[in-house]
Amino acid sequence: MLLSSWMRPVWRTALLATATVAPVVHAQQGATPVDRTRDTARLGTMTITASRTPTPLSATGASLTVFTASDLRAKGLTRVVDVLREVPSASVVQQSANGSLTSLFLRGGESRFVKVLIDGVAVNEAGGQFDFGQLTTDNVERIEVLRGPASIEWGSDAVAGVVHVITRQGDRRTRIATSLRAGTTGAPTANDVPSPTVGTRDADVELSGPLGDWRWSVGGAAHRAVGLSPFNNRWRNDTWSASLRTAPGSRNDLRVTLRGTDANYQTPTNSAGAFTDSNAFRLERRLVAGVELGRQLTSRVEGRLTLSANELRGINSNQPDSPGDTLGFTSRNVATVFRRVADARLVTSLPRSTRLTTGLEVARLGELNVGESQFQRFAPTQERFDRRRSNTAAYASLLTLPTDRLSVNLGARYDDNSVFGRFFTMRHGVTWEAITNTRLRALYGTAYREPNFNEQFNTTFTVGNPSLTPEQTRTWELGVSHELSGLVRVGATWFDQRFTNLIQYRFSSVATDPNYFNLASANARGLELEWSLDPTAVGIIFSGNWTYLDTEVRDAGTGAGGALVAGDRLLRRPQAQASLTVGRLLGRAGTVQVTAQHVGQRADLNFGTFPATRVALGAFRRYDAAWELPQNPRTGRPGLTLRIENLTNASYQHVFGFAQPGRVVLVGVRGGWELR
């Protein structure tokens, strides 16, 4: 089912909710302003991303960063991309203003090497592509970012890591929460046209509560922003979500989640970043749905069935700018991509604190692409691309705790694809508490990324290669973490990844020869340091990370248009980067904190020349500040929020030729009430 324009902006809804609920509700007690579970040493942290079943993080041996809802509120973060900037080894590449094309390079891997999940539903296109520009934090309970291979749980694309966005669940009381925020755009003065004073607006409303034996939550949000260009550069994003689950404690459980997005980003730039286009845009409508059913079959065996679907309809349009535009390139492309997955698994509890998970997954992917393009001095070219493929996988993982201080993980997966055939992956890890509160861990794993449809099947301009094999990685990592008196947590991880069978385009003068082959290889290795202080114990916020990353192209293949040069570093990955957050809990005065981000020098390509030439992007530092005044628990008076992005108005680029927003000041109100 394709999405239509089903969602009207919720500005009016949020304003009405703020004005009318106060007389019939009483104020909800505020949660702790900052609830950090941000480190790989914290014993009590639970994760579902590392093993698909709720598991203590200390037993998985995984490198994981967790952001809770209170983390997001305290910093005023409304876009997932801003959350990812604080993850070790995460290089965020945002092309320009909010809503523009945004990629994530994790641990030096390609942007297509990160699996993205919403409530366990994979939302990547076939071949791993995903644009983070339209993913928001609305009605989100937590975000888990797993670093390292995870194909045995999540299949293709989980090569360098997984980003998992989890929707808020209702509890025993009915609550409503809403917020409004507005501010500047960060756009510089251009062509003597000043940037608008107010050009960014955010509004959201959330409802949650019980319904008999069920718990539910629904949310809606609207985001608007003016970009950096004086023309054709607005962003609109409307998002809604819903969650329904049975209450805990039953032998049976059911969870249903939905999330929809209707977004439009106007694109004024050409490939080199110049403001030249008056009407190009990218429209994205996405629907994500998941159903998970669980039943306790015996005292030791639990069965679980998951059904999930992701459907994206995207329109890319670049029509003539005027009746006199007769020499340029025009196009309009409408693409519908879908993924349907059914997963059945058994979780068996064995003696000696051992858990065995076995599963079978069946997936079907498809893409329908209808478009027309024209170099206007020539006849138009029409294209219709309609392809499907399926994948069946069996997997098993074993978690055992032979002693209180030792945990061992063993896992393997076997995939059988209708196009590229059979493939095997594995991951093994061990965690040992050598001394009290000090853990050592080791992990080795393999993962894969399946070719996308354009690489395997013929298009109007290229010949696909059905003989392609998946891109692969072999990864190992060693880590140590320590917790001091429950207050200070520190950790260090060394990782080493080998990427092989990388797919590249190769021109052929023979019309029937394939254009894509497994040609290139590269390495990425590095050191991650993490630290944090428990703010609830000392009233001080102090957390951060530092990453050293060394990447190298081992086999450049065809060079991929200058992107790969043997012996050089991979593009857009800084050798050094760091994030540091400092702040203070001020009691009734709220929470104030500042986050500093350092990104080192990176290599990129200048597409303003032909062929594209290699250039260097300079290092930069960005500072973001946030203040949250909590809601008055006695009167129900809403709280206040202030967020300042790029505090020093730094000038920097993620992509050569494309400027980033300057200083952005956002002021808002937020309230949450419990219904009588």
XYZ file of C-alpha atoms in Angstrom:
676
model
C 0.000 0.000 0.000
C 1.475 3.342 -1.066
C 1.375 6.304 1.254
C -0.630 9.294 0.174
C -0.847 12.784 1.651
C -2.606 11.380 4.702
C -1.049 13.595 7.297
C -1.856 17.234 7.829
C 0.660 19.294 9.811
C 0.089 19.016 13.563
C 0.828 22.636 14.486
C -2.820 23.308 15.268
C -3.180 20.004 17.109
C -0.193 20.681 19.343
C -1.344 24.232 20.132
C -4.857 23.019 20.950
C -3.518 20.236 23.164
C -1.329 22.676 25.092
C -4.224 25.022 25.681
C -6.972 22.555 26.638
C -5.535 19.645 28.597
C -4.410 21.612 31.667
C -7.897 22.017 33.224
C -8.586 18.257 33.197
C -5.211 16.844 34.139
C -2.662 17.157 36.873
C 1.059 17.577 36.322
C 3.178 14.537 35.745
C 6.252 14.235 37.921
C 9.305 14.973 35.774
C 11.876 12.298 35.092
C 15.533 12.788 35.810
C 16.726 15.317 33.201
C 19.594 13.150 32.025
C 19.435 9.361 32.094
C 22.692 8.134 30.571
C 23.347 4.550 29.566
C 26.078 5.609 27.196
C 28.935 3.278 27.774
C 29.911 -0.296 27.153
C 30.800 -0.862 30.797
C 27.438 -0.242 32.438
C 26.250 -3.527 33.945
C 22.529 -2.844 33.989
C 22.128 -1.783 30.367
C 19.859 -4.092 28.370
C 19.933 -4.364 24.587
C 17.776 -6.014 21.954
C 19.920 -4.963 18.987
C 22.920 -7.144 19.816
C 20.952 -10.410 20.073
C 17.292 -9.737 19.047
C 16.280 -10.763 22.590
C 16.565 -8.532 25.689
C 20.055 -9.285 26.995
C 22.403 -7.557 29.458
C 24.929 -5.641 27.405
C 27.763 -6.931 29.582
C 26.980 -10.484 28.391
C 26.911 -9.766 24.641
C 30.497 -8.574 24.168
C 29.188 -5.924 21.751
C 30.219 -2.276 21.346
C 27.001 -0.364 21.853
C 25.946 3.237 22.488
C 22.478 3.847 23.920
C 20.540 7.132 23.954
C 17.374 7.300 26.070
C 14.364 9.565 25.580
C 15.523 11.801 28.426
C 18.918 12.182 26.715
C 17.170 13.419 23.586
C 14.888 15.803 25.497
C 17.678 17.300 27.598
C 19.650 18.231 24.467
C 16.666 19.171 22.327
C 17.563 16.637 19.622
C 14.817 16.156 17.029
C 16.813 14.492 14.234
C 18.569 11.149 14.508
C 21.557 12.501 12.571
C 22.333 14.905 15.440
C 22.276 11.973 17.863
C 24.736 10.001 15.743
C 27.334 12.783 15.910
C 28.068 11.676 19.489
C 28.748 8.004 18.631
C 32.380 6.804 18.571
C 33.720 6.106 15.052
C 30.592 7.628 13.477
C 31.301 10.052 10.635
C 28.104 11.929 9.737
C 28.037 13.478 6.265
C 25.154 15.906 5.804
C 25.215 17.435 2.349
C 23.812 20.842 3.305
C 20.823 22.147 5.287
C 18.379 20.121 7.381
C 16.591 17.539 5.246
C 19.367 17.214 2.675
C 20.950 13.882 1.780
C 22.714 12.527 4.891
C 24.948 9.461 5.187
C 26.661 7.641 8.047
C 30.122 6.102 7.757
C 30.633 3.841 10.792
C 34.098 2.554 11.728
C 35.417 3.482 8.301
C 32.894 1.353 6.400
C 30.879 2.546 3.431
C 27.586 4.331 4.137
C 25.775 1.298 2.702
C 27.351 -0.866 5.428
C 25.012 0.285 8.230
C 21.729 -1.519 8.863
C 18.932 0.831 9.941
C 16.011 -0.525 11.969
C 12.810 1.049 13.228
C 11.298 -1.190 15.915
C 13.168 -4.146 14.437
C 11.990 -3.418 10.865
C 14.789 -2.968 8.319
C 14.339 0.263 6.324
C 17.418 0.140 4.060
C 16.862 -0.114 0.335
C 18.213 -3.250 -1.320
C 21.981 -2.888 -1.215
C 22.084 -0.899 2.020
C 21.311 2.641 0.880
C 19.602 4.851 3.489
C 19.172 8.615 3.791
C 19.204 9.768 7.441
C 18.008 13.231 6.421
C 14.332 12.397 7.075
C 14.654 10.257 10.226
C 13.449 12.098 13.350
C 13.332 11.284 17.074
C 9.589 11.872 17.444
C 7.894 9.510 19.952
C 11.170 7.593 20.352
C 11.963 5.750 23.587
C 15.602 4.927 22.842
C 18.182 4.660 20.085
C 20.751 1.872 20.088
C 23.852 2.091 17.893
C 25.769 -1.183 17.564
C 29.305 -1.003 16.202
C 30.682 -4.087 14.510
C 29.348 -6.961 12.369
C 25.757 -8.071 13.002
C 24.735 -10.080 9.944
C 23.923 -13.212 11.956
C 21.006 -11.334 13.581
C 20.058 -8.811 10.899
C 21.332 -10.201 7.584
C 22.616 -8.066 4.719
C 23.992 -4.526 5.237
C 24.836 -5.002 8.959
C 28.535 -4.876 8.060
C 29.953 -2.019 10.140
C 27.037 -1.648 12.534
C 23.336 -1.160 13.224
C 21.252 1.914 14.103
C 18.040 0.902 15.887
C 15.253 3.435 16.601
C 12.689 2.183 19.138
C 9.228 3.736 19.558
C 7.919 4.746 22.969
C 5.573 2.285 24.681
C 2.638 3.141 26.915
C 2.364 2.220 30.589
C -0.356 1.988 33.247
C -1.309 5.681 33.197
C -2.745 7.801 30.423
C -0.470 10.710 29.570
C -0.230 13.480 27.028
C 2.888 15.432 26.140
C 3.439 18.205 23.648
C 6.123 20.667 22.648
C 6.513 23.678 20.379
C 9.753 25.229 19.223
C 10.836 27.917 16.782
C 14.055 29.635 15.857
C 16.502 30.819 13.258
C 17.668 28.822 10.247
C 21.433 29.232 10.332
C 21.325 30.488 6.746
C 23.965 33.108 5.860
C 23.253 36.302 3.996
C 23.429 35.442 0.281
C 23.070 37.670 -2.769
C 22.174 40.594 -0.484
C 19.094 38.670 0.701
C 19.163 38.302 4.511
C 18.204 34.988 6.055
C 14.783 34.978 7.750
C 14.704 35.696 11.477
C 12.413 32.732 12.162
C 12.683 29.901 9.694
C 12.756 26.730 11.800
C 9.642 25.326 13.509
C 9.026 22.053 15.334
C 5.836 20.774 16.929
C 4.856 17.401 18.318
C 2.208 15.733 20.457
C 2.276 12.299 22.098
C -0.453 10.284 23.810
C 0.016 7.019 25.702
C -1.760 4.862 28.212
C -3.558 1.583 29.019
C -6.495 -0.066 27.280
C -7.521 -3.088 29.318
C -4.623 -5.515 29.084
C -2.959 -3.410 26.398
C -0.511 -0.522 26.443
C -0.536 2.018 23.600
C 1.143 5.180 22.384
C 0.588 7.474 19.405
C 2.478 10.526 18.262
C 2.534 13.118 15.519
C 5.056 15.802 14.637
C 5.703 18.501 12.063
C 9.065 20.046 11.193
C 9.665 23.037 8.934
C 12.904 24.776 8.012
C 14.282 27.241 5.486
C 17.632 26.198 4.027
C 20.784 28.043 3.049
C 19.723 29.230 -0.403
C 17.597 32.366 -0.946
C 15.372 30.267 -3.227
C 13.988 26.704 -3.514
C 15.444 25.394 -0.259
C 12.667 24.584 2.196
C 12.287 21.377 4.196
C 9.030 19.831 5.355
C 8.749 16.670 7.443
C 5.534 15.235 8.926
C 5.909 12.060 10.987
C 3.387 9.920 12.854
C 3.880 6.767 14.889
C 1.932 4.254 16.954
C 2.707 1.359 19.258
C 0.391 -1.255 20.767
C 1.480 -4.105 23.015
C 0.083 -6.474 25.587
C 0.822 -5.855 29.233
C 3.793 -7.797 30.660
C 3.310 -10.937 32.709
C 1.337 -13.098 30.283
C 2.468 -16.317 28.589
C 1.545 -14.656 25.311
C 2.645 -11.230 24.145
C 1.913 -9.156 21.063
C 3.476 -5.933 19.827
C 2.366 -3.847 16.837
C 4.286 -0.760 15.659
C 3.700 1.721 12.837
C 5.643 4.767 11.662
C 4.956 6.965 8.666
C 6.855 9.882 7.138
C 5.845 12.427 4.514
C 8.800 14.698 3.709
C 9.896 17.091 0.994
C 13.305 18.706 0.533
C 13.789 21.388 -2.131
C 17.209 21.117 -3.782
C 18.671 24.357 -5.176
C 22.190 23.076 -5.885
C 23.938 21.279 -8.696
C 26.443 18.458 -8.109
C 29.181 20.979 -7.235
C 27.101 22.829 -4.618
C 26.282 25.974 -6.615
C 22.787 27.497 -6.169
C 21.446 27.070 -9.697
C 18.105 25.212 -9.606
C 14.777 26.921 -8.880
C 12.429 23.931 -8.729
C 14.209 20.596 -8.102
C 12.959 18.586 -5.143
C 12.996 15.182 -3.451
C 9.710 13.824 -2.020
C 9.746 10.832 0.321
C 6.766 8.935 1.729
C 7.552 5.955 3.911
C 5.470 3.444 5.869
C 7.070 1.049 8.368
C 4.994 -1.689 10.035
C 5.927 -4.500 12.386
C 4.085 -7.241 14.273
C 5.790 -9.485 16.819
C 4.007 -12.376 18.528
C 5.543 -14.369 21.375
C 4.377 -17.432 23.278
C 5.929 -19.354 26.150
C 5.658 -22.882 24.758
C 7.181 -24.621 27.791
C 8.992 -23.497 30.919
C 12.224 -23.421 28.890
C 11.155 -22.728 25.301
C 9.752 -19.489 23.915
C 8.529 -19.102 20.344
C 8.512 -15.773 18.519
C 7.136 -14.749 15.127
C 7.927 -11.377 13.539
C 6.281 -9.942 10.431
C 7.608 -6.654 9.089
C 7.203 -4.391 6.083
C 8.890 -1.246 4.822
C 7.646 0.654 1.790
C 9.136 3.837 0.384
C 7.807 5.955 -2.457
C 10.264 8.589 -3.587
C 10.004 11.233 -6.298
C 13.082 13.019 -7.629
C 12.152 15.884 -9.923
C 14.376 18.279 -11.855
C 12.218 19.985 -14.479
C 13.128 22.960 -16.716
C 13.668 26.058 -14.615
C 11.870 28.239 -17.161
C 10.420 28.016 -20.689
C 13.789 29.216 -21.949
C 15.695 26.378 -20.268
C 16.370 24.318 -23.388
C 19.995 23.268 -22.989
C 20.188 21.637 -19.568
C 19.374 18.205 -18.195
C 15.889 17.435 -16.887
C 14.443 14.372 -15.218
C 11.579 13.007 -13.173
C 11.840 9.678 -11.426
C 9.222 7.870 -9.324
C 10.537 4.884 -7.378
C 8.742 2.455 -5.094
C 10.884 0.079 -3.054
C 9.637 -2.476 -0.563
C 10.869 -5.124 1.839
C 8.708 -7.860 3.429
C 10.201 -10.123 6.098
C 8.858 -13.060 8.122
C 11.048 -14.365 10.927
C 10.301 -17.308 13.237
C 12.619 -18.287 16.080
C 12.849 -20.407 19.191
C 14.601 -19.217 22.326
C 15.558 -22.168 24.507
C 16.878 -21.887 28.062
C 19.413 -24.620 28.773
C 21.206 -25.633 31.990
C 24.208 -23.666 33.267
C 22.808 -20.247 32.309
C 22.814 -21.030 28.600
C 20.418 -19.677 25.979
C 20.097 -21.049 22.438
C 18.313 -19.046 19.736
C 17.478 -20.683 16.403
C 15.558 -19.028 13.615
C 14.359 -19.040 10.041
C 13.880 -15.839 8.026
C 12.218 -15.324 4.653
C 12.506 -11.937 2.926
C 11.248 -10.506 -0.333
C 12.536 -7.247 -1.814
C 11.432 -5.278 -4.834
C 11.908 -2.039 -6.723
C 9.697 -0.336 -9.295
C 11.258 2.674 -10.952
C 9.536 4.751 -13.629
C 11.301 7.785 -15.000
C 12.026 10.088 -17.868
C 15.214 12.070 -18.461
C 16.433 14.315 -21.226
C 19.451 16.263 -22.321
C 17.162 18.812 -23.873
C 18.969 18.969 -27.182
C 18.188 15.244 -27.607
C 15.077 13.085 -27.498
C 13.840 12.090 -23.998
C 14.779 8.715 -22.531
C 12.086 6.717 -20.755
C 12.814 3.986 -18.254
C 10.775 1.367 -16.431
C 12.643 -0.858 -14.001
C 10.698 -3.568 -12.140
C 12.663 -6.254 -10.287
C 12.167 -8.656 -7.374
C 14.335 -11.069 -5.442
C 13.964 -13.215 -2.337
C 16.205 -14.504 0.428
C 15.874 -17.394 2.895
C 18.135 -17.628 5.924
C 18.672 -19.939 8.888
C 20.613 -18.753 11.933
C 21.602 -19.876 15.405
C 23.301 -18.207 18.355
C 24.388 -19.553 21.711
C 24.967 -17.435 24.812
C 26.422 -19.198 27.827
C 27.752 -18.025 31.196
C 30.010 -20.818 32.497
C 30.842 -18.685 35.554
C 29.644 -15.414 37.038
C 32.629 -13.673 35.442
C 32.654 -15.263 31.990
C 30.232 -15.148 29.053
C 30.665 -16.755 25.627
C 28.727 -15.979 22.418
C 28.722 -18.229 19.349
C 26.650 -17.483 16.253
C 26.281 -18.450 12.594
C 23.948 -17.676 9.689
C 23.327 -19.302 6.307
C 21.643 -17.298 3.504
C 20.233 -18.580 0.227
C 19.455 -15.756 -2.215
C 17.451 -16.142 -5.421
C 20.106 -14.196 -7.388
C 23.571 -14.337 -5.806
C 23.215 -17.800 -4.242
C 24.442 -19.076 -0.878
C 26.434 -17.210 1.736
C 27.701 -17.980 5.264
C 28.486 -15.564 8.112
C 29.440 -15.968 11.754
C 30.298 -14.047 14.915
C 31.935 -15.267 18.132
C 32.762 -13.323 21.274
C 33.892 -13.719 24.861
C 33.669 -11.385 27.871
C 35.624 -11.918 31.086
C 35.475 -9.930 34.300
C 39.163 -10.221 35.113
C 38.871 -8.238 38.343
C 35.880 -6.636 40.016
C 34.193 -4.131 37.663
C 36.865 -4.598 34.993
C 35.861 -6.488 31.871
C 37.919 -7.735 28.971
C 36.231 -8.770 25.746
C 37.155 -10.123 22.333
C 35.044 -10.547 19.211
C 35.517 -11.953 15.715
C 32.893 -11.870 13.001
C 32.044 -11.758 9.328
C 29.245 -9.854 7.605
C 27.963 -9.098 4.111
C 26.180 -6.533 1.981
C 24.105 -7.804 -0.942
C 24.342 -6.028 -4.335
C 21.650 -3.495 -5.120
C 19.200 -3.992 -7.979
C 21.017 -1.696 -10.408
C 24.218 -3.709 -9.954
C 22.544 -7.070 -10.584
C 19.913 -6.217 -13.225
C 19.950 -4.261 -16.480
C 18.853 -0.627 -16.612
C 18.519 1.784 -19.517
C 22.155 2.878 -19.235
C 23.929 -0.071 -17.550
C 24.193 -3.862 -17.806
C 23.811 -5.691 -14.508
C 25.887 -8.648 -13.409
C 23.883 -11.531 -11.853
C 27.181 -13.274 -11.027
C 28.156 -10.667 -8.424
C 28.904 -11.947 -4.941
C 28.134 -9.959 -1.767
C 30.603 -7.423 -0.437
C 32.208 -8.894 2.674
C 34.038 -7.972 5.852
C 36.139 -9.824 8.399
C 36.300 -7.995 11.724
C 37.958 -8.510 15.068
C 37.993 -6.267 18.110
C 39.432 -6.222 21.621
C 37.994 -4.136 24.437
C 38.432 -3.290 28.085
C 36.048 -1.396 30.355
C 36.080 -0.375 34.002
C 33.553 1.062 36.414
C 34.792 2.944 39.476
C 32.454 3.038 42.479
C 29.428 3.191 40.196
C 30.337 6.766 39.271
C 33.023 6.782 36.586
C 32.948 4.477 33.587
C 35.733 4.227 31.039
C 36.285 1.930 28.074
C 38.664 1.319 25.184
C 38.177 -0.750 22.018
C 40.578 -1.626 19.224
C 38.949 -2.840 15.991
C 40.242 -4.105 12.658
C 38.033 -4.550 9.566
C 38.940 -5.976 6.132
C 36.484 -5.126 3.334
C 36.696 -7.354 0.256
C 34.755 -7.972 -2.975
C 33.766 -4.300 -3.146
C 31.564 -3.716 -6.187
C 32.569 -1.144 -8.819
C 31.427 0.133 -12.183
C 33.560 -0.664 -15.250
C 32.875 0.748 -18.697
C 32.748 -1.642 -21.644
C 32.475 -0.827 -25.343
C 30.575 -4.095 -25.842
C 26.911 -3.364 -25.217
C 26.184 -6.796 -23.732
C 29.086 -6.883 -21.256
C 28.259 -6.318 -17.550
C 29.246 -3.001 -15.986
C 29.643 -4.127 -12.364
C 32.261 -6.430 -10.852
C 33.738 -7.391 -7.474
C 37.031 -5.511 -7.874
C 38.206 -3.519 -4.841
C 39.257 -4.010 -1.222
C 40.075 -1.744 1.736
C 40.980 -1.870 5.428
C 39.784 0.170 8.404
C 41.155 -0.092 11.916
C 41.156 2.154 14.920
C 40.903 2.888 18.608
C 37.778 4.074 20.443
C 37.961 5.638 23.924
C 34.796 6.328 25.956
C 34.192 7.865 29.364
C 31.276 9.109 31.456
C 30.370 10.310 34.918
C 27.034 9.423 36.541
C 25.291 12.836 36.711
C 22.607 11.721 39.167
C 25.263 11.040 41.818
C 27.358 14.212 41.574
C 25.137 16.645 39.648
C 27.772 17.072 36.946
C 27.429 15.922 33.346
C 30.703 14.744 31.874
C 30.853 12.211 29.045
C 32.564 11.809 25.724
C 34.622 9.750 23.324
C 37.677 9.976 21.094
C 38.365 7.922 17.959
C 41.494 7.281 15.954
C 40.725 5.763 12.540
C 43.186 4.479 9.944
C 41.747 3.523 6.553
C 43.599 2.317 3.467
C 42.584 1.294 -0.046
C 44.285 -2.041 -0.709
C 42.971 -2.659 -4.239
C 41.513 0.330 -6.095
C 39.971 -1.734 -8.893
C 38.804 0.758 -11.516
C 39.299 3.638 -9.078
C 35.553 4.365 -8.972
C 35.950 7.779 -10.588
C 38.752 8.863 -8.262
C 37.051 7.732 -5.050
C 39.524 4.882 -4.560
C 43.272 5.349 -4.892
C 45.549 2.473 -3.890
C 47.358 3.263 -0.649
C 45.254 6.368 0.117
C 42.642 6.854 2.797
C 38.946 6.340 2.155
C 36.929 9.479 1.422
C 35.072 11.486 4.069
C 36.466 9.520 7.045
C 38.483 11.677 9.479
C 41.555 10.149 11.068
C 40.689 11.724 14.422
C 37.388 12.818 15.876
C 36.035 13.452 19.353
C 32.869 14.423 21.222
C 32.677 15.897 24.728
C 29.612 16.883 26.755
C 29.878 18.897 29.972
C 27.015 20.284 32.013
C 25.315 20.699 35.324
C 22.081 19.574 36.961
C 20.618 22.766 38.453
C 17.677 21.333 40.378
C 14.581 23.454 39.836
C 16.569 25.565 37.378
C 16.854 22.544 35.083
C 19.822 21.207 33.174
C 22.443 23.031 31.140
C 25.043 21.337 28.961
C 27.421 22.009 26.088
C 28.593 19.444 23.543
C 31.822 19.998 21.623
C 32.587 18.004 18.487
C 35.962 17.838 16.755
C 36.238 16.362 13.247
C 39.682 16.045 11.685
C 40.779 16.605 8.104
C 39.219 14.370 5.444
C 39.650 13.696 1.746
C 36.815 14.371 -0.709
C 36.171 14.887 -4.421
C 35.518 18.151 -6.249
C 32.745 17.441 -8.741
C 33.033 20.928 -10.170
C 35.833 19.626 -12.396
C 35.828 16.815 -14.930
C 37.093 14.368 -14.096
C 36.516 14.975 -10.379
C 39.688 15.920 -8.524
C 40.721 14.889 -5.027
C 40.630 17.672 -2.392
C 41.040 18.009 1.377
C 38.295 19.157 3.745
C 39.675 21.091 6.698
C 39.215 20.054 10.311
C 36.517 21.843 12.299
C 35.041 22.182 15.770
C 31.350 22.606 16.429
C 29.734 23.525 19.763
C 26.073 22.945 20.669
C 24.448 24.193 23.885
C 21.150 23.226 25.520
C 19.149 24.326 28.551
C 16.025 22.574 29.803
C 13.827 24.108 32.507
C 11.578 21.300 33.777
C 7.829 21.516 34.052
C 6.463 22.677 37.419
C 5.171 19.482 39.094
C 2.640 21.342 41.268
C 1.014 23.772 38.870
C 1.550 21.880 35.638
C 3.177 24.930 34.067
C 5.055 23.817 30.918
C 8.826 23.792 30.891
C 11.102 25.834 28.667
C 13.808 24.686 26.261
C 16.702 26.443 24.591
C 19.050 24.917 22.054
C 21.874 26.676 20.216
C 23.507 24.734 17.383
C 26.921 25.726 16.059
C 27.341 28.156 18.936
C 30.449 29.846 17.489
C 28.980 30.110 13.970
C 31.798 27.959 12.577
C 32.142 27.623 8.804
C 32.781 24.053 7.637
C 31.815 21.437 5.052
C 30.899 17.759 5.128
C 30.844 17.586 1.315
C 33.158 19.729 -0.790
C 31.327 22.757 -2.183
C 28.320 22.461 0.136
C 28.121 24.830 3.111
C 26.681 23.825 6.481
C 24.212 25.891 8.555
C 25.641 28.594 10.779
C 24.410 29.417 14.265
C 20.846 28.246 14.959
C 18.911 29.423 18.045
C 15.780 27.447 18.992
C 13.406 28.373 21.836
C 10.472 26.236 22.901
C 7.945 25.086 25.499
C 7.299 21.519 26.576
C 4.659 19.995 28.822
C 3.490 16.567 29.915
C 0.383 15.773 31.906
C -1.286 12.738 33.372
C -4.984 12.436 32.508
C -7.380 11.858 35.381
